[in-house]
Amino acid sequence: DMVTALENRWFRIIKDIASNKKKLVIMKASKSPKESKILEKGIFGRLLDVVTGKKKTSETVLVNNLKGLQLMQSETYSQLLDYYVQKSEAEYRKTCLGKIESLFGKIAGIVCFYKIILSAKCLIFGDLADSGGVINCLLYTSDAADEGLGVDLGG
């Protein structure tokens, strides 16, 4: 099942994050204050390390792994939430009310498609009188705006 796989992945990532945080705390606690000050370099010190090609410390690697795991955790969590939403929507569509809403949605889509075809036919063949009032209404509104009759087209 998809949910079980995502949940298992999420829990494994959480366990890995906890393990890495524990290692990081132990690593920081075991250092002397002098070593801590040496490792806390600014941007210039880090840039110098990159230019000179110094190897990353195990603490830096652990911090980078932790950041990656946290990103994976948030991504997996959002995938899990999306799956739950899709699952609940699918279950709702199976209910009587969901089927009725789906039917009304299909009918509205067909009516909209019919109106589009009718309006396109009227525009192509120049038969504005049979356009169902939509084009006439738009033309009237445009003329009224041009003559200053207080119609605001929002433009």
Tab-separated table of C-alpha atoms in Angstrom, residues 3 17 26 37 43 48-49 54 60-62 73 81 83 118 127 130-131 137 139:
chain	number	residue	atom	x	y	z
A	3	VAL	CA	0.377	5.002	2.480
A	17	ILE	CA	17.470	12.592	11.940
A	26	ILE	CA	27.974	13.877	21.403
A	37	LYS	CA	36.342	28.111	18.611
A	43	ILE	CA	32.472	32.956	5.841
A	48	LEU	CA	39.620	29.692	2.589
A	49	ASP	CA	39.027	26.023	3.436
A	54	LYS	CA	40.817	21.192	3.247
A	60	THR	CA	30.313	19.349	8.825
A	61	VAL	CA	29.389	16.157	7.003
A	62	LEU	CA	26.955	15.272	9.783
A	73	GLN	CA	11.287	14.547	5.756
A	81	LEU	CA	-0.650	14.662	3.102
A	83	TYR	CA	-2.105	11.167	-0.714
A	118	LEU	CA	-22.418	28.430	-30.188
A	127	ASP	CA	-24.698	35.851	-36.807
A	130	ASP	CA	-28.394	34.122	-32.375
A	131	SER	CA	-25.487	34.185	-29.952
A	137	CYS	CA	-24.678	41.929	-23.861
A	139	LEU	CA	-21.473	44.809	-27.222
